PDB file of C-alpha atoms in Angstrom:
ATOM      1  CA  UNK A   1      61.812  45.370  67.544  1.00 45.00           C
ATOM      2  CA  UNK A   2      61.190  42.879  64.660  1.00 47.00           C
ATOM      3  CA  UNK A   3      57.803  41.244  64.784  1.00 45.00           C
ATOM      4  CA  UNK A   4      57.208  38.042  66.827  1.00 44.00           C
ATOM      5  CA  UNK A   5      60.960  37.276  67.051  1.00 46.00           C
ATOM      6  CA  UNK A   6      61.236  39.580  70.019  1.00 49.00           C
ATOM      7  CA  UNK A   7      57.969  38.893  71.759  1.00 61.00           C
ATOM      8  CA  UNK A   8      58.459  38.852  75.409  1.00 71.00           C
ATOM      9  CA  UNK A   9      61.702  38.967  77.347  1.00 74.00           C
ATOM     10  CA  UNK A  10      62.822  35.398  76.356  1.00 78.00           C
ATOM     11  CA  UNK A  11      62.176  36.220  72.680  1.00 78.00           C
ATOM     12  CA  UNK A  12      64.121  39.493  73.015  1.00 80.00           C
ATOM     13  CA  UNK A  13      67.110  37.569  74.336  1.00 84.00           C
ATOM     14  CA  UNK A  14      66.911  34.963  71.529  1.00 85.00           C
ATOM     15  CA  UNK A  15      66.893  37.757  68.996  1.00 84.00           C
ATOM     16  CA  UNK A  16      69.851  39.525  70.563  1.00 85.00           C
ATOM     17  CA  UNK A  17      71.905  36.175  70.743  1.00 88.00           C
ATOM     18  CA  UNK A  18      70.988  35.422  67.201  1.00 86.00           C
ATOM     19  CA  UNK A  19      72.144  38.787  65.898  1.00 86.00           C
ATOM     20  CA  UNK A  20      75.364  38.605  67.877  1.00 88.00           C
ATOM     21  CA  UNK A  21      76.154  35.138  66.668  1.00 88.00           C
ATOM     22  CA  UNK A  22      75.389  36.266  62.989  1.00 86.00           C
ATOM     23  CA  UNK A  23      77.727  39.254  63.417  1.00 87.00           C
ATOM     24  CA  UNK A  24      80.417  36.615  64.641  1.00 88.00           C
ATOM     25  CA  UNK A  25      79.826  34.544  61.591  1.00 86.00           C
ATOM     26  CA  UNK A  26      79.920  37.437  59.316  1.00 85.00           C
ATOM     27  CA  UNK A  27      83.523  38.205  60.360  1.00 85.00           C
ATOM     28  CA  UNK A  28      84.717  35.468  57.831  1.00 84.00           C
ATOM     29  CA  UNK A  29      81.557  34.393  55.924  1.00 82.00           C
ATOM     30  CA  UNK A  30      79.356  36.585  53.682  1.00 78.00           C
ATOM     31  CA  UNK A  31      75.665  37.316  53.878  1.00 76.00           C
ATOM     32  CA  UNK A  32      74.999  36.213  57.589  1.00 76.00           C
ATOM     33  CA  UNK A  33      72.957  39.000  59.040  1.00 73.00           C
ATOM     34  CA  UNK A  34      69.610  40.397  57.878  1.00 66.00           C
ATOM     35  CA  UNK A  35      68.753  37.519  55.520  1.00 61.00           C
ATOM     36  CA  UNK A  36      65.291  36.701  56.898  1.00 61.00           C
ATOM     37  CA  UNK A  37      63.581  38.933  54.173  1.00 58.00           C
ATOM     38  CA  UNK A  38      66.132  38.284  51.447  1.00 55.00           C
ATOM     39  CA  UNK A  39      65.535  36.119  48.507  1.00 58.00           C
ATOM     40  CA  UNK A  40      68.868  34.386  48.703  1.00 63.00           C
ATOM     41  CA  UNK A  41      68.887  33.680  52.489  1.00 69.00           C
ATOM     42  CA  UNK A  42      71.792  33.010  54.586  1.00 78.00           C
ATOM     43  CA  UNK A  43      74.995  31.954  52.731  1.00 80.00           C
ATOM     44  CA  UNK A  44      76.417  28.536  53.631  1.00 81.00           C
ATOM     45  CA  UNK A  45      79.441  26.862  52.061  1.00 80.00           C
ATOM     46  CA  UNK A  46      78.929  23.846  49.646  1.00 82.00           C
ATOM     47  CA  UNK A  47      82.289  22.126  49.827  1.00 84.00           C
ATOM     48  CA  UNK A  48      83.127  19.679  52.697  1.00 86.00           C
ATOM     49  CA  UNK A  49      86.106  21.629  53.925  1.00 85.00           C
ATOM     50  CA  UNK A  50      83.947  24.808  53.783  1.00 81.00           C
ATOM     51  CA  UNK A  51      81.206  23.210  55.761  1.00 85.00           C
ATOM     52  CA  UNK A  52      83.656  22.007  58.448  1.00 89.00           C
ATOM     53  CA  UNK A  53      85.257  25.491  58.793  1.00 89.00           C
ATOM     54  CA  UNK A  54      81.657  27.035  58.862  1.00 88.00           C
ATOM     55  CA  UNK A  55      80.361  24.719  61.701  1.00 89.00           C
ATOM     56  CA  UNK A  56      83.604  25.042  63.621  1.00 90.00           C
ATOM     57  CA  UNK A  57      83.560  28.739  63.535  1.00 90.00           C
ATOM     58  CA  UNK A  58      79.871  28.727  64.550  1.00 89.00           C
ATOM     59  CA  UNK A  59      80.603  26.379  67.477  1.00 92.00           C
ATOM     60  CA  UNK A  60      83.662  28.601  68.588  1.00 91.00           C
ATOM     61  CA  UNK A  61      81.171  31.605  68.425  1.00 87.00           C
ATOM     62  CA  UNK A  62      78.773  30.186  71.088  1.00 90.00           C
ATOM     63  CA  UNK A  63      81.010  30.721  74.139  1.00 91.00           C
ATOM     64  CA  UNK A  64      82.219  34.119  72.717  1.00 90.00           C
ATOM     65  CA  UNK A  65      78.543  35.186  72.344  1.00 90.00           C
ATOM     66  CA  UNK A  66      77.811  34.045  75.754  1.00 90.00           C
ATOM     67  CA  UNK A  67      80.630  36.050  77.200  1.00 90.00           C
ATOM     68  CA  UNK A  68      79.860  39.261  75.197  1.00 89.00           C
ATOM     69  CA  UNK A  69      76.115  39.422  75.614  1.00 89.00           C
ATOM     70  CA  UNK A  70      76.214  40.605  79.328  1.00 90.00           C
ATOM     71  CA  UNK A  71      78.561  43.378  78.022  1.00 90.00           C
ATOM     72  CA  UNK A  72      76.032  44.223  75.318  1.00 89.00           C
ATOM     73  CA  UNK A  73      73.290  44.543  78.060  1.00 90.00           C
ATOM     74  CA  UNK A  74      75.563  47.055  79.829  1.00 91.00           C
ATOM     75  CA  UNK A  75      76.119  48.695  76.412  1.00 89.00           C
ATOM     76  CA  UNK A  76      72.364  49.217  75.944  1.00 90.00           C
ATOM     77  CA  UNK A  77      72.150  51.317  79.072  1.00 90.00           C
ATOM     78  CA  UNK A  78      75.340  53.320  78.267  1.00 90.00           C
ATOM     79  CA  UNK A  79      74.128  53.878  74.744  1.00 90.00           C
ATOM     80  CA  UNK A  80      70.894  55.358  75.994  1.00 89.00           C
ATOM     81  CA  UNK A  81      72.723  57.970  78.013  1.00 89.00           C
ATOM     82  CA  UNK A  82      75.452  58.643  75.402  1.00 87.00           C
ATOM     83  CA  UNK A  83      72.528  59.110  72.761  1.00 86.00           C
ATOM     84  CA  UNK A  84      70.941  61.707  74.933  1.00 87.00           C
ATOM     85  CA  UNK A  85      74.317  63.516  75.516  1.00 85.00           C
ATOM     86  CA  UNK A  86      75.036  63.197  71.694  1.00 83.00           C
ATOM     87  CA  UNK A  87      71.593  64.440  70.843  1.00 85.00           C
ATOM     88  CA  UNK A  88      72.098  67.598  73.204  1.00 85.00           C
ATOM     89  CA  UNK A  89      75.583  68.272  71.841  1.00 85.00           C
ATOM     90  CA  UNK A  90      74.314  67.932  68.214  1.00 82.00           C
ATOM     91  CA  UNK A  91      71.479  70.538  68.914  1.00 87.00           C
ATOM     92  CA  UNK A  92      74.041  72.784  70.641  1.00 85.00           C
ATOM     93  CA  UNK A  93      76.673  72.561  67.872  1.00 85.00           C
ATOM     94  CA  UNK A  94      80.336  73.090  68.459  1.00 84.00           C
ATOM     95  CA  UNK A  95      79.934  76.673  69.662  1.00 89.00           C
ATOM     96  CA  UNK A  96      77.137  75.782  72.107  1.00 90.00           C
ATOM     97  CA  UNK A  97      79.339  72.824  73.450  1.00 89.00           C
ATOM     98  CA  UNK A  98      82.081  75.324  74.131  1.00 90.00           C
ATOM     99  CA  UNK A  99      79.804  77.870  75.811  1.00 93.00           C
ATOM    100  CA  UNK A 100      78.355  75.128  78.090  1.00 91.00           C
ATOM    101  CA  UNK A 101      81.816  73.991  79.037  1.00 90.00           C
ATOM    102  CA  UNK A 102      82.854  77.554  79.875  1.00 91.00           C
ATOM    103  CA  UNK A 103      79.779  78.098  81.857  1.00 92.00           C
ATOM    104  CA  UNK A 104      80.226  74.844  83.943  1.00 91.00           C
ATOM    105  CA  UNK A 105      84.006  75.063  84.485  1.00 91.00           C
ATOM    106  CA  UNK A 106      84.024  78.943  84.623  1.00 90.00           C
ATOM    107  CA  UNK A 107      81.551  78.725  87.490  1.00 91.00           C
ATOM    108  CA  UNK A 108      84.006  76.191  89.287  1.00 89.00           C
ATOM    109  CA  UNK A 109      86.844  78.695  88.491  1.00 90.00           C
ATOM    110  CA  UNK A 110      84.909  81.568  89.946  1.00 91.00           C
ATOM    111  CA  UNK A 111      84.391  79.467  93.105  1.00 89.00           C
ATOM    112  CA  UNK A 112      88.083  78.708  93.172  1.00 89.00           C
ATOM    113  CA  UNK A 113      88.730  82.416  93.182  1.00 88.00           C
ATOM    114  CA  UNK A 114      86.744  82.859  96.378  1.00 87.00           C
ATOM    115  CA  UNK A 115      87.925  79.837  98.052  1.00 87.00           C
ATOM    116  CA  UNK A 116      91.449  78.870  96.940  1.00 87.00           C
ATOM    117  CA  UNK A 117      94.747  80.569  96.910  1.00 87.00           C
ATOM    118  CA  UNK A 118      95.933  82.286  93.741  1.00 89.00           C
ATOM    119  CA  UNK A 119      97.794  79.161  92.649  1.00 89.00           C
ATOM    120  CA  UNK A 120      94.668  77.100  93.098  1.00 88.00           C
ATOM    121  CA  UNK A 121      92.577  79.618  91.268  1.00 90.00           C
ATOM    122  CA  UNK A 122      94.982  79.574  88.261  1.00 92.00           C
ATOM    123  CA  UNK A 123      95.234  75.811  88.345  1.00 92.00           C
ATOM    124  CA  UNK A 124      91.521  75.380  88.161  1.00 92.00           C
ATOM    125  CA  UNK A 125      91.116  78.067  85.446  1.00 92.00           C
ATOM    126  CA  UNK A 126      93.768  76.180  83.331  1.00 93.00           C
ATOM    127  CA  UNK A 127      92.183  72.829  83.884  1.00 92.00           C
ATOM    128  CA  UNK A 128      88.725  74.289  82.793  1.00 92.00           C
ATOM    129  CA  UNK A 129      90.367  75.702  79.716  1.00 93.00           C
ATOM    130  CA  UNK A 130      91.846  72.401  78.896  1.00 92.00           C
ATOM    131  CA  UNK A 131      88.542  70.586  79.556  1.00 92.00           C
ATOM    132  CA  UNK A 132      86.738  73.021  77.189  1.00 93.00           C
ATOM    133  CA  UNK A 133      89.294  72.255  74.435  1.00 93.00           C
ATOM    134  CA  UNK A 134      88.712  68.505  75.143  1.00 92.00           C
ATOM    135  CA  UNK A 135      84.976  68.887  75.043  1.00 91.00           C
ATOM    136  CA  UNK A 136      85.187  70.695  71.628  1.00 92.00           C
ATOM    137  CA  UNK A 137      87.531  67.994  70.333  1.00 92.00           C
ATOM    138  CA  UNK A 138      85.120  65.344  71.564  1.00 91.00           C
ATOM    139  CA  UNK A 139      82.280  66.966  69.607  1.00 90.00           C
ATOM    140  CA  UNK A 140      84.317  67.341  66.478  1.00 90.00           C
ATOM    141  CA  UNK A 141      85.833  63.867  66.392  1.00 89.00           C
ATOM    142  CA  UNK A 142      82.386  62.366  67.249  1.00 85.00           C
ATOM    143  CA  UNK A 143      80.427  64.248  64.677  1.00 84.00           C
ATOM    144  CA  UNK A 144      82.861  64.863  61.800  1.00 82.00           C
ATOM    145  CA  UNK A 145      84.413  61.340  61.817  1.00 73.00           C
ATOM    146  CA  UNK A 146      83.211  57.790  61.673  1.00 82.00           C
ATOM    147  CA  UNK A 147      82.933  55.070  64.261  1.00 84.00           C
ATOM    148  CA  UNK A 148      86.653  54.609  64.741  1.00 87.00           C
ATOM    149  CA  UNK A 149      87.273  58.248  65.494  1.00 89.00           C
ATOM    150  CA  UNK A 150      84.331  58.233  67.912  1.00 89.00           C
ATOM    151  CA  UNK A 151      85.666  55.322  69.804  1.00 91.00           C
ATOM    152  CA  UNK A 152      89.356  56.156  69.751  1.00 91.00           C
ATOM    153  CA  UNK A 153      89.215  59.901  70.153  1.00 92.00           C
ATOM    154  CA  UNK A 154      85.809  61.328  70.950  1.00 92.00           C
ATOM    155  CA  UNK A 155      85.034  59.161  74.159  1.00 92.00           C
ATOM    156  CA  UNK A 156      88.452  59.726  75.680  1.00 93.00           C
ATOM    157  CA  UNK A 157      88.323  63.478  74.981  1.00 93.00           C
ATOM    158  CA  UNK A 158      84.893  63.600  76.657  1.00 92.00           C
ATOM    159  CA  UNK A 159      86.157  61.721  79.657  1.00 92.00           C
ATOM    160  CA  UNK A 160      89.127  63.999  80.032  1.00 91.00           C
ATOM    161  CA  UNK A 161      86.840  67.040  79.791  1.00 91.00           C
ATOM    162  CA  UNK A 162      84.767  65.412  82.670  1.00 90.00           C
ATOM    163  CA  UNK A 163      87.515  64.268  85.033  1.00 90.00           C
ATOM    164  CA  UNK A 164      90.165  66.908  84.911  1.00 90.00           C
ATOM    165  CA  UNK A 165      88.762  69.995  86.600  1.00 91.00           C
ATOM    166  CA  UNK A 166      87.192  68.364  89.585  1.00 91.00           C
ATOM    167  CA  UNK A 167      90.559  66.494  90.329  1.00 92.00           C
ATOM    168  CA  UNK A 168      92.567  69.736  90.040  1.00 93.00           C
ATOM    169  CA  UNK A 169      90.176  71.455  92.291  1.00 92.00           C
ATOM    170  CA  UNK A 170      90.410  68.591  94.852  1.00 91.00           C
ATOM    171  CA  UNK A 171      94.082  69.357  94.999  1.00 91.00           C
ATOM    172  CA  UNK A 172      93.258  72.722  96.732  1.00 91.00           C
ATOM    173  CA  UNK A 173      89.994  71.917  98.554  1.00 87.00           C
ATOM    174  CA  UNK A 174      90.157  69.719 101.762  1.00 85.00           C
ATOM    175  CA  UNK A 175      86.353  68.971 101.353  1.00 85.00           C
ATOM    176  CA  UNK A 176      86.791  67.714  97.738  1.00 86.00           C
ATOM    177  CA  UNK A 177      90.048  66.048  98.466  1.00 89.00           C
ATOM    178  CA  UNK A 178      88.422  63.733 101.148  1.00 87.00           C
ATOM    179  CA  UNK A 179      86.059  62.621  98.427  1.00 89.00           C
ATOM    180  CA  UNK A 180      88.020  62.694  95.239  1.00 91.00           C
ATOM    181  CA  UNK A 181      91.580  62.089  96.174  1.00 91.00           C
ATOM    182  CA  UNK A 182      90.847  59.592  98.818  1.00 90.00           C
ATOM    183  CA  UNK A 183      88.688  57.470  96.470  1.00 91.00           C
ATOM    184  CA  UNK A 184      91.276  58.065  93.780  1.00 92.00           C
ATOM    185  CA  UNK A 185      93.968  56.499  95.998  1.00 91.00           C
ATOM    186  CA  UNK A 186      91.660  53.463  96.785  1.00 92.00           C
ATOM    187  CA  UNK A 187      91.003  53.107  93.061  1.00 92.00           C
ATOM    188  CA  UNK A 188      94.763  53.338  92.204  1.00 91.00           C
ATOM    189  CA  UNK A 189      95.489  50.467  94.694  1.00 91.00           C
ATOM    190  CA  UNK A 190      92.779  48.335  93.057  1.00 92.00           C
ATOM    191  CA  UNK A 191      94.137  49.054  89.540  1.00 89.00           C
ATOM    192  CA  UNK A 192      97.679  48.270  90.503  1.00 88.00           C
ATOM    193  CA  UNK A 193      96.749  45.046  92.355  1.00 88.00           C
ATOM    194  CA  UNK A 194      94.457  43.786  89.636  1.00 88.00           C
ATOM    195  CA  UNK A 195      94.481  44.950  85.930  1.00 84.00           C
ATOM    196  CA  UNK A 196      98.086  46.230  86.138  1.00 85.00           C
ATOM    197  CA  UNK A 197      99.388  43.092  88.051  1.00 82.00           C
ATOM    198  CA  UNK A 198     101.195  41.956  84.990  1.00 81.00           C
ATOM    199  CA  UNK A 199     104.950  41.381  84.356  1.00 85.00           C
ATOM    200  CA  UNK A 200     105.924  43.479  87.401  1.00 80.00           C
ATOM    201  CA  UNK A 201     104.205  46.673  85.877  1.00 85.00           C
ATOM    202  CA  UNK A 202     102.536  47.463  89.235  1.00 84.00           C
ATOM    203  CA  UNK A 203     105.816  47.119  91.071  1.00 88.00           C
ATOM    204  CA  UNK A 204     107.539  49.462  88.606  1.00 88.00           C
ATOM    205  CA  UNK A 205     104.767  52.044  88.833  1.00 86.00           C
ATOM    206  CA  UNK A 206     104.924  51.931  92.752  1.00 86.00           C
ATOM    207  CA  UNK A 207     108.677  52.534  92.640  1.00 83.00           C
ATOM    208  CA  UNK A 208     108.727  55.186  89.949  1.00 84.00           C
ATOM    209  CA  UNK A 209     105.688  57.379  91.032  1.00 84.00           C
ATOM    210  CA  UNK A 210     104.078  58.591  94.352  1.00 85.00           C
ATOM    211  CA  UNK A 211     100.385  59.369  94.065  1.00 84.00           C
ATOM    212  CA  UNK A 212     100.389  62.943  95.320  1.00 85.00           C
ATOM    213  CA  UNK A 213      99.889  66.467  93.804  1.00 84.00           C
ATOM    214  CA  UNK A 214      99.906  66.518  89.950  1.00 86.00           C
ATOM    215  CA  UNK A 215     100.189  62.720  89.775  1.00 89.00           C
ATOM    216  CA  UNK A 216      96.533  62.531  90.625  1.00 91.00           C
ATOM    217  CA  UNK A 217      95.881  64.593  87.441  1.00 91.00           C
ATOM    218  CA  UNK A 218      98.229  62.314  85.542  1.00 90.00           C
ATOM    219  CA  UNK A 219      96.359  59.294  86.849  1.00 90.00           C
ATOM    220  CA  UNK A 220      92.889  60.478  85.861  1.00 91.00           C
ATOM    221  CA  UNK A 221      94.122  61.540  82.467  1.00 90.00           C
ATOM    222  CA  UNK A 222      95.539  57.920  82.011  1.00 89.00           C
ATOM    223  CA  UNK A 223      92.182  56.471  83.190  1.00 92.00           C
ATOM    224  CA  UNK A 224      90.149  58.707  80.907  1.00 92.00           C
ATOM    225  CA  UNK A 225      91.641  56.990  77.775  1.00 92.00           C
ATOM    226  CA  UNK A 226      90.825  53.369  78.438  1.00 92.00           C
ATOM    227  CA  UNK A 227      87.504  54.372  80.098  1.00 92.00           C
ATOM    228  CA  UNK A 228      86.673  56.222  76.916  1.00 92.00           C
ATOM    229  CA  UNK A 229      87.491  53.378  74.770  1.00 94.00           C
ATOM    230  CA  UNK A 230      85.532  51.038  77.089  1.00 93.00           C
ATOM    231  CA  UNK A 231      82.350  53.235  76.798  1.00 92.00           C
ATOM    232  CA  UNK A 232      82.820  53.433  72.941  1.00 91.00           C
ATOM    233  CA  UNK A 233      83.343  49.636  72.639  1.00 92.00           C
ATOM    234  CA  UNK A 234      80.210  49.006  74.806  1.00 92.00           C
ATOM    235  CA  UNK A 235      78.031  51.377  72.707  1.00 91.00           C
ATOM    236  CA  UNK A 236      79.480  49.769  69.473  1.00 89.00           C
ATOM    237  CA  UNK A 237      78.570  46.251  70.840  1.00 89.00           C
ATOM    238  CA  UNK A 238      75.061  47.411  71.511  1.00 89.00           C
ATOM    239  CA  UNK A 239      74.771  48.774  68.051  1.00 87.00           C
ATOM    240  CA  UNK A 240      75.993  45.381  66.611  1.00 85.00           C
ATOM    241  CA  UNK A 241      73.243  43.670  68.463  1.00 84.00           C
ATOM    242  CA  UNK A 242      70.485  46.189  68.049  1.00 82.00           C
ATOM    243  CA  UNK A 243      71.306  48.873  65.504  1.00 78.00           C
ATOM    244  CA  UNK A 244      69.816  52.397  66.009  1.00 69.00           C
ATOM    245  CA  UNK A 245      66.823  51.603  63.883  1.00 56.00           C
ATOM    246  CA  UNK A 246      66.123  48.411  65.806  1.00 49.00           C
TER     247      UNK A 246
END
């Protein structure tokens, strides 16, 4: 927090909105953020055309900020949990992340050996192996790269590592199937009837694919990418409003 500007709930909201609007202004104009303690202060244009452009961009930013702020609030919560996971992963290191993934998904594979057919056991084991590789890639792209690689690669890899083995196991377990696959089917209908209801895309998918067997795995792999991007963007938005040091 920064002094009296964030005193109380209303003050915190004003601070957040101010930071978000300054970030919007900084897309095209220099020296907009963090100028309270600077000698020069916030930059403003001196020409008439510059002032018109500056004020127009500022006015346009008001509804954008109003629309983005609720997402930033969600981003604060998401960032809290991702920081805890990132901190644990950093302490474990790449080898530790791999070992934990092997332990978790190896346990699921061992259970599959006892409960499933040989085919089911091999499928779950393969899914666990792929998930372990994805977890390692999530760690490497999240710690060795910058913000772009974290959002574009690390979060989707992490989602894939999380989603894949349970979905594969559900293909061979009636108990898991009633939870995972039934809810996946309901989710698929919602996605087709809402986000993918564009240019006949949902009709094309319904004609070309039947949601059964391995297509459930393909569905969740497809979901893991945009979900990972969404998580990354929410965390990024939270960092814009309140950086890690704030």
